[in-house]
């Protein structure tokens, strides 16, 4: 029977926002998933742009190649949902990592949580 636990993003300290410090690939680590194939992470994330200019956020979902990137434009003083429960899971004993970078370093932060699903 599967069990579910709610956890903070692994890149967060005590559930606080993760500041996206990178302005190019490979981005700032936001969350590291499980390394076990039977474990899933359902990830919910919101990004806040506290810059006075529009920012482009690139989420690198498990890989830093373009085909695994999701791009969102965030207006100044705006908070947007950027990961609505997307799943990553362990793969060949390797944890997938969610990274992020923005147009300007240190102007966007990411908050959220993970539903850890142990399917074993």
PDB file of C-alpha atoms in Angstrom:
ATOM      1  CA  UNK A   1       0.000   0.000   0.000  1.00  0.00           C
ATOM      2  CA  UNK A   2       1.355   3.424  -0.956  1.00  0.00           C
ATOM      3  CA  UNK A   3       2.122   6.020   1.695  1.00  0.00           C
ATOM      4  CA  UNK A   4       2.171   9.786   1.176  1.00  0.00           C
ATOM      5  CA  UNK A   5       4.153  12.364   3.158  1.00  0.00           C
ATOM      6  CA  UNK A   6       4.198  16.136   2.654  1.00  0.00           C
ATOM      7  CA  UNK A   7       7.735  17.583   2.626  1.00  0.00           C
ATOM      8  CA  UNK A   8       9.426  20.925   1.960  1.00  0.00           C
ATOM      9  CA  UNK A   9      11.463  21.379  -1.208  1.00  0.00           C
ATOM     10  CA  UNK A  10      14.914  19.926  -0.534  1.00  0.00           C
ATOM     11  CA  UNK A  11      16.609  23.174  -1.631  1.00  0.00           C
ATOM     12  CA  UNK A  12      14.677  25.063   1.042  1.00  0.00           C
ATOM     13  CA  UNK A  13      15.806  25.761   4.588  1.00  0.00           C
ATOM     14  CA  UNK A  14      12.904  24.956   6.934  1.00  0.00           C
ATOM     15  CA  UNK A  15      10.308  25.593   4.209  1.00  0.00           C
ATOM     16  CA  UNK A  16      11.547  29.096   3.391  1.00  0.00           C
ATOM     17  CA  UNK A  17      11.730  30.363  -0.219  1.00  0.00           C
ATOM     18  CA  UNK A  18      14.627  29.225  -2.389  1.00  0.00           C
ATOM     19  CA  UNK A  19      16.296  32.203  -4.081  1.00  0.00           C
ATOM     20  CA  UNK A  20      17.126  31.490  -7.713  1.00  0.00           C
ATOM     21  CA  UNK A  21      20.771  32.610  -7.712  1.00  0.00           C
ATOM     22  CA  UNK A  22      21.611  31.349 -11.207  1.00  0.00           C
ATOM     23  CA  UNK A  23      21.104  33.382 -14.369  1.00  0.00           C
ATOM     24  CA  UNK A  24      22.200  30.579 -16.717  1.00  0.00           C
ATOM     25  CA  UNK A  25      22.266  26.789 -16.980  1.00  0.00           C
ATOM     26  CA  UNK A  26      22.876  24.742 -14.882  1.00  0.00           C
ATOM     27  CA  UNK A  27      20.508  26.458 -12.518  1.00  0.00           C
ATOM     28  CA  UNK A  28      20.073  26.676  -8.774  1.00  0.00           C
ATOM     29  CA  UNK A  29      18.983  23.366  -7.233  1.00  0.00           C
ATOM     30  CA  UNK A  30      15.378  23.666  -6.088  1.00  0.00           C
ATOM     31  CA  UNK A  31      14.611  20.032  -5.289  1.00  0.00           C
ATOM     32  CA  UNK A  32      16.320  16.655  -5.478  1.00  0.00           C
ATOM     33  CA  UNK A  33      13.980  13.723  -5.993  1.00  0.00           C
ATOM     34  CA  UNK A  34      14.226  10.177  -4.705  1.00  0.00           C
ATOM     35  CA  UNK A  35      16.736   7.698  -6.101  1.00  0.00           C
ATOM     36  CA  UNK A  36      14.449   4.681  -5.643  1.00  0.00           C
ATOM     37  CA  UNK A  37      12.309   3.703  -8.648  1.00  0.00           C
ATOM     38  CA  UNK A  38       9.291   2.979  -6.428  1.00  0.00           C
ATOM     39  CA  UNK A  39       9.292   6.524  -5.002  1.00  0.00           C
ATOM     40  CA  UNK A  40       7.568   9.494  -6.634  1.00  0.00           C
ATOM     41  CA  UNK A  41       7.691  13.185  -5.816  1.00  0.00           C
ATOM     42  CA  UNK A  42       4.638  15.252  -6.721  1.00  0.00           C
ATOM     43  CA  UNK A  43       5.992  18.810  -6.788  1.00  0.00           C
ATOM     44  CA  UNK A  44       4.018  22.018  -6.279  1.00  0.00           C
ATOM     45  CA  UNK A  45       5.946  25.281  -6.728  1.00  0.00           C
ATOM     46  CA  UNK A  46       5.186  28.989  -6.912  1.00  0.00           C
ATOM     47  CA  UNK A  47       7.656  31.615  -8.127  1.00  0.00           C
ATOM     48  CA  UNK A  48       7.685  35.250  -6.992  1.00  0.00           C
ATOM     49  CA  UNK A  49       9.381  38.003  -8.963  1.00  0.00           C
ATOM     50  CA  UNK A  50      10.421  40.750  -6.554  1.00  0.00           C
ATOM     51  CA  UNK A  51      12.357  42.628  -9.249  1.00  0.00           C
ATOM     52  CA  UNK A  52      11.033  45.799 -10.915  1.00  0.00           C
ATOM     53  CA  UNK A  53      11.489  44.181 -14.348  1.00  0.00           C
ATOM     54  CA  UNK A  54       9.846  41.162 -15.944  1.00  0.00           C
ATOM     55  CA  UNK A  55      11.810  37.951 -15.347  1.00  0.00           C
ATOM     56  CA  UNK A  56      11.954  34.755 -17.372  1.00  0.00           C
ATOM     57  CA  UNK A  57      12.148  31.632 -15.215  1.00  0.00           C
ATOM     58  CA  UNK A  58      13.494  28.405 -16.685  1.00  0.00           C
ATOM     59  CA  UNK A  59      12.789  25.209 -14.732  1.00  0.00           C
ATOM     60  CA  UNK A  60      15.152  22.363 -15.623  1.00  0.00           C
ATOM     61  CA  UNK A  61      13.084  19.277 -14.861  1.00  0.00           C
ATOM     62  CA  UNK A  62      15.449  16.381 -14.164  1.00  0.00           C
ATOM     63  CA  UNK A  63      17.955  17.378 -16.837  1.00  0.00           C
ATOM     64  CA  UNK A  64      19.633  20.557 -18.033  1.00  0.00           C
ATOM     65  CA  UNK A  65      18.875  20.033 -21.729  1.00  0.00           C
ATOM     66  CA  UNK A  66      16.381  22.250 -23.534  1.00  0.00           C
ATOM     67  CA  UNK A  67      13.836  19.476 -24.021  1.00  0.00           C
ATOM     68  CA  UNK A  68      13.457  19.134 -20.223  1.00  0.00           C
ATOM     69  CA  UNK A  69      12.965  22.865 -19.632  1.00  0.00           C
ATOM     70  CA  UNK A  70       9.779  24.752 -18.836  1.00  0.00           C
ATOM     71  CA  UNK A  71       9.781  28.512 -19.360  1.00  0.00           C
ATOM     72  CA  UNK A  72       7.560  31.029 -17.566  1.00  0.00           C
ATOM     73  CA  UNK A  73       7.477  34.824 -17.796  1.00  0.00           C
ATOM     74  CA  UNK A  74       6.806  36.509 -14.448  1.00  0.00           C
ATOM     75  CA  UNK A  75       5.842  40.169 -14.160  1.00  0.00           C
ATOM     76  CA  UNK A  76       7.198  42.395 -11.363  1.00  0.00           C
ATOM     77  CA  UNK A  77       5.640  41.779  -7.938  1.00  0.00           C
ATOM     78  CA  UNK A  78       3.808  38.715  -9.222  1.00  0.00           C
ATOM     79  CA  UNK A  79       3.560  35.192  -7.819  1.00  0.00           C
ATOM     80  CA  UNK A  80       2.680  32.396 -10.242  1.00  0.00           C
ATOM     81  CA  UNK A  81       2.158  28.646 -10.018  1.00  0.00           C
ATOM     82  CA  UNK A  82       5.040  27.106 -11.980  1.00  0.00           C
ATOM     83  CA  UNK A  83       4.745  23.397 -11.077  1.00  0.00           C
ATOM     84  CA  UNK A  84       1.168  22.197 -10.546  1.00  0.00           C
ATOM     85  CA  UNK A  85       1.866  18.773  -9.059  1.00  0.00           C
ATOM     86  CA  UNK A  86       4.295  17.552 -11.695  1.00  0.00           C
ATOM     87  CA  UNK A  87       5.927  14.194 -10.932  1.00  0.00           C
ATOM     88  CA  UNK A  88       9.534  13.075 -10.815  1.00  0.00           C
ATOM     89  CA  UNK A  89      10.610   9.608  -9.708  1.00  0.00           C
ATOM     90  CA  UNK A  90      13.756   7.675  -9.017  1.00  0.00           C
ATOM     91  CA  UNK A  91      15.452   6.369 -12.149  1.00  0.00           C
ATOM     92  CA  UNK A  92      18.139   3.665 -12.240  1.00  0.00           C
ATOM     93  CA  UNK A  93      19.152   4.508  -8.640  1.00  0.00           C
ATOM     94  CA  UNK A  94      19.697   8.129  -9.687  1.00  0.00           C
ATOM     95  CA  UNK A  95      17.742  11.032  -8.246  1.00  0.00           C
ATOM     96  CA  UNK A  96      16.335  13.524 -10.737  1.00  0.00           C
ATOM     97  CA  UNK A  97      16.996  17.144  -9.824  1.00  0.00           C
ATOM     98  CA  UNK A  98      14.845  20.221 -10.456  1.00  0.00           C
ATOM     99  CA  UNK A  99      16.943  23.320 -11.097  1.00  0.00           C
ATOM    100  CA  UNK A 100      16.022  26.869 -12.052  1.00  0.00           C
ATOM    101  CA  UNK A 101      17.567  29.983 -13.537  1.00  0.00           C
ATOM    102  CA  UNK A 102      16.217  33.434 -14.373  1.00  0.00           C
ATOM    103  CA  UNK A 103      17.000  36.467 -16.508  1.00  0.00           C
ATOM    104  CA  UNK A 104      18.569  38.255 -13.522  1.00  0.00           C
ATOM    105  CA  UNK A 105      20.162  36.421 -10.604  1.00  0.00           C
ATOM    106  CA  UNK A 106      18.638  36.775  -7.118  1.00  0.00           C
ATOM    107  CA  UNK A 107      15.360  38.422  -8.202  1.00  0.00           C
ATOM    108  CA  UNK A 108      12.984  35.420  -8.098  1.00  0.00           C
ATOM    109  CA  UNK A 109      12.287  33.010  -5.283  1.00  0.00           C
ATOM    110  CA  UNK A 110      10.472  29.689  -5.303  1.00  0.00           C
ATOM    111  CA  UNK A 111       8.289  28.265  -2.571  1.00  0.00           C
ATOM    112  CA  UNK A 112       6.413  25.009  -2.511  1.00  0.00           C
ATOM    113  CA  UNK A 113       6.168  21.493  -1.230  1.00  0.00           C
ATOM    114  CA  UNK A 114       6.480  17.868  -2.276  1.00  0.00           C
ATOM    115  CA  UNK A 115       4.049  15.023  -1.787  1.00  0.00           C
ATOM    116  CA  UNK A 116       6.420  12.080  -1.350  1.00  0.00           C
ATOM    117  CA  UNK A 117       4.698   8.916  -2.568  1.00  0.00           C
ATOM    118  CA  UNK A 118       6.243   5.603  -1.568  1.00  0.00           C
ATOM    119  CA  UNK A 119       4.613   3.089  -3.897  1.00  0.00           C
ATOM    120  CA  UNK A 120       6.399   0.064  -2.417  1.00  0.00           C
TER     121      UNK A 120
END
